[in-house]
Amino acid sequence: METITIHIRPSYNVHIGYNILENFPQILDVVSNVKISKKALFFIITDKNVARHYLVPLKNSLRKYGYNTKHVVLRPGEKLKSPGKLFRLLQLMVKKGVNRDSVVVNLGGGVIGDLGGFAAAIYMRGCRLMQVPTTLLAQVDSSIGGKVGINLPEGKNLVGSFYNPMFVLSDLSTLSTLQEREIVSGLAEIIKSGLIFHRPLYEKIKNLFCSAASRDNIRIPAFEVKTLLLKNREFLQEAVSRSVNIKGEIIKQDERESNLRMILNFGHTFGHAVEKITRYRRFLHGEAVMLGMQMATELSMLQNMIDSQTGEEILTLLRLFQIPFAKRLSTRNIYKQIGIDKKKREGKVAYILLKEPGYAVAEKDISRKKVYTCVDRILSFYKGMQEKFSGK
Ligand SMILES: NC(=O)c1ccc[n+]([C@@H]2O[C@H](COP(=O)([O-])OP(=O)(O)OC[C@H]3O[C@@H](n4cnc5c(N)ncnc54)[C@H](O)[C@@H]3O)[C@@H](O)[C@H]2O)c1
């Protein structure tokens, strides 16, 4: 097991390892030295898919250690992040006797983490929060950094706050039951971490996946990506730990998302546009980011920031993974959507570009022509692939 301390105030530990869920209270008490009174109630928030496998082991471990537990099992999906569901959850917390001494434990992916985290942030003006992320995306990204919140009909993540957990436990064994596409989605954020901040991580990912792809097998099916990651246990542990470390380092220097934290948006400016245009239905978040990172890499080459050989190598890696495509994606609507994206700063969009693997910068002065060209190139590539495989 690896322990990473996120150095913000107050700091908290993230524990990453295999089969550690059953030892939740011991790790909390003995390893992390977080002392919780035996009178405190642990209120576990989870969803049906996760509860099926992991609720009983977590509850049993807490009970064996002498803690009281209660739980709620919600219906999975992004719809949970709504004002109606949030208020119902808060009312249920009253009914179940959750108070300011209680501990809210989010057991699940980013949806549970965001919803339960926001509930913990506002319930009785804030109660203690612990995250037990069970998707790869949540383990490497959403459980770290303290962003919690819900959606409004007007847009995603429009209501929320910064509220840090006091403890995070990422059991990599839980990934064995996760759907393959969700694994690819989380992997995109790991690749992003390497590309923006840590070249050795990027090189390791490249070696693992490029050697796994046979010459004619241009794309690695999602089930193979999952098999490969679960088989290479040390690699997975290192990749998750490194990504957490990177996010921790970045938010330590820039907790409230002003400058440095912007580089975490590599691939996201384009990716968010793709998600919005396809109404959050066609692409998982990481899949859209995988496409967005290709556009950002292409733009980095057009801006002469990164040399074309390295840029092409990055594109080759990103194209190994199977992601969806949608006919409604056009250069024009992606550009238009970026324009109305909330990441607009001082009237200009900040594009995160690569100078080299492991080194990203924010760039505001980019011509419309260049953005058009890079989006066009990537969309043409995927259109070409689609035609090839549909036999046109
Ligand atoms: N707070 C942040 O900083 C941040 C960052 C990125 C994304 N997010 C948010 O995260 C959400 C997406 O999170 P996600 O990708 O984890 O999706 P998710 O929480 O919807 O989980 C994906 C699916 O996998 C299931 N699942 C989860 N763990 C499982 C397991 N171990 N075994 C079997 N099934 C399992 C869930 O029930 C769900 O059906 C979005 O709402 C996004 O806005 C937040």
PDB file of N, CA, C and O in Angstrom, residues 309-340:
ATOM      1  N   GLN A 309       7.698  15.086 -34.337  1.00  0.00           N
ATOM      2  CA  GLN A 309       7.914  13.649 -34.073  1.00  0.00           C
ATOM      3  C   GLN A 309       7.314  13.261 -32.699  1.00  0.00           C
ATOM      4  O   GLN A 309       6.583  12.270 -32.592  1.00  0.00           O
ATOM      5  N   THR A 310       7.595  14.082 -31.692  1.00  0.00           N
ATOM      6  CA  THR A 310       7.060  13.777 -30.353  1.00  0.00           C
ATOM      7  C   THR A 310       5.527  13.902 -30.366  1.00  0.00           C
ATOM      8  O   THR A 310       4.829  13.069 -29.781  1.00  0.00           O
ATOM      9  N   GLY A 311       5.041  14.919 -31.057  1.00  0.00           N
ATOM     10  CA  GLY A 311       3.588  15.103 -31.140  1.00  0.00           C
ATOM     11  C   GLY A 311       2.922  13.898 -31.782  1.00  0.00           C
ATOM     12  O   GLY A 311       1.900  13.401 -31.291  1.00  0.00           O
ATOM     13  N   GLU A 312       3.506  13.406 -32.866  1.00  0.00           N
ATOM     14  CA  GLU A 312       2.922  12.242 -33.550  1.00  0.00           C
ATOM     15  C   GLU A 312       2.957  11.003 -32.654  1.00  0.00           C
ATOM     16  O   GLU A 312       2.034  10.191 -32.662  1.00  0.00           O
ATOM     17  N   GLU A 313       4.036  10.874 -31.881  1.00  0.00           N
ATOM     18  CA  GLU A 313       4.129   9.734 -30.945  1.00  0.00           C
ATOM     19  C   GLU A 313       2.987   9.776 -29.936  1.00  0.00           C
ATOM     20  O   GLU A 313       2.362   8.762 -29.626  1.00  0.00           O
ATOM     21  N   ILE A 314       2.715  10.971 -29.442  1.00  0.00           N
ATOM     22  CA  ILE A 314       1.620  11.122 -28.464  1.00  0.00           C
ATOM     23  C   ILE A 314       0.284  10.771 -29.130  1.00  0.00           C
ATOM     24  O   ILE A 314      -0.539  10.050 -28.564  1.00  0.00           O
ATOM     25  N   LEU A 315       0.096  11.263 -30.359  1.00  0.00           N
ATOM     26  CA  LEU A 315      -1.156  10.960 -31.067  1.00  0.00           C
ATOM     27  C   LEU A 315      -1.312   9.458 -31.279  1.00  0.00           C
ATOM     28  O   LEU A 315      -2.406   8.908 -31.131  1.00  0.00           O
ATOM     29  N   THR A 316      -0.193   8.789 -31.610  1.00  0.00           N
ATOM     30  CA  THR A 316      -0.259   7.334 -31.812  1.00  0.00           C
ATOM     31  C   THR A 316      -0.742   6.645 -30.537  1.00  0.00           C
ATOM     32  O   THR A 316      -1.603   5.761 -30.578  1.00  0.00           O
ATOM     33  N   LEU A 317      -0.202   7.069 -29.404  1.00  0.00           N
ATOM     34  CA  LEU A 317      -0.624   6.450 -28.142  1.00  0.00           C
ATOM     35  C   LEU A 317      -2.116   6.707 -27.896  1.00  0.00           C
ATOM     36  O   LEU A 317      -2.882   5.778 -27.615  1.00  0.00           O
ATOM     37  N   LEU A 318      -2.541   7.962 -28.042  1.00  0.00           N
ATOM     38  CA  LEU A 318      -3.936   8.306 -27.723  1.00  0.00           C
ATOM     39  C   LEU A 318      -4.931   7.618 -28.659  1.00  0.00           C
ATOM     40  O   LEU A 318      -6.079   7.385 -28.291  1.00  0.00           O
ATOM     41  N   ARG A 319      -4.448   7.293 -29.858  1.00  0.00           N
ATOM     42  CA  ARG A 319      -5.352   6.657 -30.827  1.00  0.00           C
ATOM     43  C   ARG A 319      -5.443   5.150 -30.657  1.00  0.00           C
ATOM     44  O   ARG A 319      -6.204   4.485 -31.357  1.00  0.00           O
ATOM     45  N   LEU A 320      -4.658   4.618 -29.732  1.00  0.00           N
ATOM     46  CA  LEU A 320      -4.723   3.165 -29.495  1.00  0.00           C
ATOM     47  C   LEU A 320      -6.023   2.761 -28.822  1.00  0.00           C
ATOM     48  O   LEU A 320      -6.416   1.607 -28.848  1.00  0.00           O
ATOM     49  N   PHE A 321      -6.680   3.722 -28.173  1.00  0.00           N
ATOM     50  CA  PHE A 321      -7.828   3.366 -27.345  1.00  0.00           C
ATOM     51  C   PHE A 321      -9.130   3.581 -28.092  1.00  0.00           C
ATOM     52  O   PHE A 321      -9.288   4.564 -28.793  1.00  0.00           O
ATOM     53  N   GLN A 322     -10.032   2.625 -27.885  1.00  0.00           N
ATOM     54  CA  GLN A 322     -11.326   2.715 -28.564  1.00  0.00           C
ATOM     55  C   GLN A 322     -12.202   3.736 -27.871  1.00  0.00           C
ATOM     56  O   GLN A 322     -12.493   3.601 -26.681  1.00  0.00           O
ATOM     57  N   ILE A 323     -12.577   4.751 -28.632  1.00  0.00           N
ATOM     58  CA  ILE A 323     -13.515   5.730 -28.081  1.00  0.00           C
ATOM     59  C   ILE A 323     -14.638   5.914 -29.097  1.00  0.00           C
ATOM     60  O   ILE A 323     -14.455   5.632 -30.275  1.00  0.00           O
ATOM     61  N   PRO A 324     -15.791   6.390 -28.647  1.00  0.00           N
ATOM     62  CA  PRO A 324     -16.894   6.543 -29.600  1.00  0.00           C
ATOM     63  C   PRO A 324     -16.639   7.714 -30.539  1.00  0.00           C
ATOM     64  O   PRO A 324     -15.680   8.477 -30.351  1.00  0.00           O
ATOM     65  N   PHE A 325     -17.495   7.846 -31.518  1.00  0.00           N
ATOM     66  CA  PHE A 325     -17.455   9.021 -32.380  1.00  0.00           C
ATOM     67  C   PHE A 325     -18.902   9.419 -32.642  1.00  0.00           C
ATOM     68  O   PHE A 325     -19.808   8.602 -32.499  1.00  0.00           O
ATOM     69  N   ALA A 326     -19.138  10.672 -33.000  1.00  0.00           N
ATOM     70  CA  ALA A 326     -20.520  11.100 -33.256  1.00  0.00           C
ATOM     71  C   ALA A 326     -20.538  11.992 -34.479  1.00  0.00           C
ATOM     72  O   ALA A 326     -19.711  12.899 -34.607  1.00  0.00           O
ATOM     73  N   LYS A 327     -21.496  11.721 -35.345  1.00  0.00           N
ATOM     74  CA  LYS A 327     -21.596  12.496 -36.587  1.00  0.00           C
ATOM     75  C   LYS A 327     -21.833  13.979 -36.317  1.00  0.00           C
ATOM     76  O   LYS A 327     -21.426  14.830 -37.085  1.00  0.00           O
ATOM     77  N   ARG A 328     -22.524  14.247 -35.205  1.00  0.00           N
ATOM     78  CA  ARG A 328     -22.868  15.657 -34.963  1.00  0.00           C
ATOM     79  C   ARG A 328     -21.652  16.507 -34.559  1.00  0.00           C
ATOM     80  O   ARG A 328     -21.755  17.729 -34.423  1.00  0.00           O
ATOM     81  N   LEU A 329     -20.506  15.851 -34.344  1.00  0.00           N
ATOM     82  CA  LEU A 329     -19.304  16.631 -34.023  1.00  0.00           C
ATOM     83  C   LEU A 329     -18.754  17.266 -35.291  1.00  0.00           C
ATOM     84  O   LEU A 329     -18.399  16.562 -36.241  1.00  0.00           O
ATOM     85  N   SER A 330     -18.716  18.595 -35.318  1.00  0.00           N
ATOM     86  CA  SER A 330     -18.105  19.274 -36.458  1.00  0.00           C
ATOM     87  C   SER A 330     -17.150  20.322 -35.909  1.00  0.00           C
ATOM     88  O   SER A 330     -17.268  20.736 -34.748  1.00  0.00           O
ATOM     89  N   THR A 331     -16.226  20.734 -36.757  1.00  0.00           N
ATOM     90  CA  THR A 331     -15.241  21.720 -36.319  1.00  0.00           C
ATOM     91  C   THR A 331     -15.954  22.990 -35.850  1.00  0.00           C
ATOM     92  O   THR A 331     -15.616  23.573 -34.825  1.00  0.00           O
ATOM     93  N   ARG A 332     -16.971  23.376 -36.612  1.00  0.00           N
ATOM     94  CA  ARG A 332     -17.661  24.613 -36.304  1.00  0.00           C
ATOM     95  C   ARG A 332     -18.361  24.565 -34.937  1.00  0.00           C
ATOM     96  O   ARG A 332     -18.217  25.464 -34.124  1.00  0.00           O
ATOM     97  N   ASN A 333     -19.070  23.446 -34.684  1.00  0.00           N
ATOM     98  CA  ASN A 333     -19.784  23.442 -33.401  1.00  0.00           C
ATOM     99  C   ASN A 333     -18.852  23.227 -32.202  1.00  0.00           C
ATOM    100  O   ASN A 333     -19.135  23.697 -31.106  1.00  0.00           O
ATOM    101  N   ILE A 334     -17.721  22.561 -32.425  1.00  0.00           N
ATOM    102  CA  ILE A 334     -16.760  22.437 -31.313  1.00  0.00           C
ATOM    103  C   ILE A 334     -16.181  23.828 -30.989  1.00  0.00           C
ATOM    104  O   ILE A 334     -16.115  24.242 -29.830  1.00  0.00           O
ATOM    105  N   TYR A 335     -15.818  24.565 -32.037  1.00  0.00           N
ATOM    106  CA  TYR A 335     -15.249  25.906 -31.821  1.00  0.00           C
ATOM    107  C   TYR A 335     -16.261  26.813 -31.114  1.00  0.00           C
ATOM    108  O   TYR A 335     -15.937  27.530 -30.174  1.00  0.00           O
ATOM    109  N   LYS A 336     -17.497  26.731 -31.573  1.00  0.00           N
ATOM    110  CA  LYS A 336     -18.545  27.575 -30.988  1.00  0.00           C
ATOM    111  C   LYS A 336     -18.757  27.216 -29.507  1.00  0.00           C
ATOM    112  O   LYS A 336     -18.858  28.079 -28.646  1.00  0.00           O
ATOM    113  N   GLN A 337     -18.771  25.925 -29.236  1.00  0.00           N
ATOM    114  CA  GLN A 337     -19.002  25.478 -27.858  1.00  0.00           C
ATOM    115  C   GLN A 337     -17.859  25.917 -26.943  1.00  0.00           C
ATOM    116  O   GLN A 337     -18.090  26.320 -25.798  1.00  0.00           O
ATOM    117  N   ILE A 338     -16.641  25.860 -27.459  1.00  0.00           N
ATOM    118  CA  ILE A 338     -15.493  26.291 -26.646  1.00  0.00           C
ATOM    119  C   ILE A 338     -15.670  27.764 -26.260  1.00  0.00           C
ATOM    120  O   ILE A 338     -15.383  28.170 -25.134  1.00  0.00           O
ATOM    121  N   GLY A 339     -16.180  28.530 -27.210  1.00  0.00           N
ATOM    122  CA  GLY A 339     -16.387  29.959 -26.970  1.00  0.00           C
ATOM    123  C   GLY A 339     -17.318  30.243 -25.806  1.00  0.00           C
ATOM    124  O   GLY A 339     -17.140  31.209 -25.071  1.00  0.00           O
ATOM    125  N   ILE A 340     -18.306  29.368 -25.619  1.00  0.00           N
ATOM    126  CA  ILE A 340     -19.245  29.641 -24.517  1.00  0.00           C
ATOM    127  C   ILE A 340     -18.888  28.833 -23.263  1.00  0.00           C
ATOM    128  O   ILE A 340     -19.602  28.857 -22.272  1.00  0.00           O
TER     129      ILE A 340
END
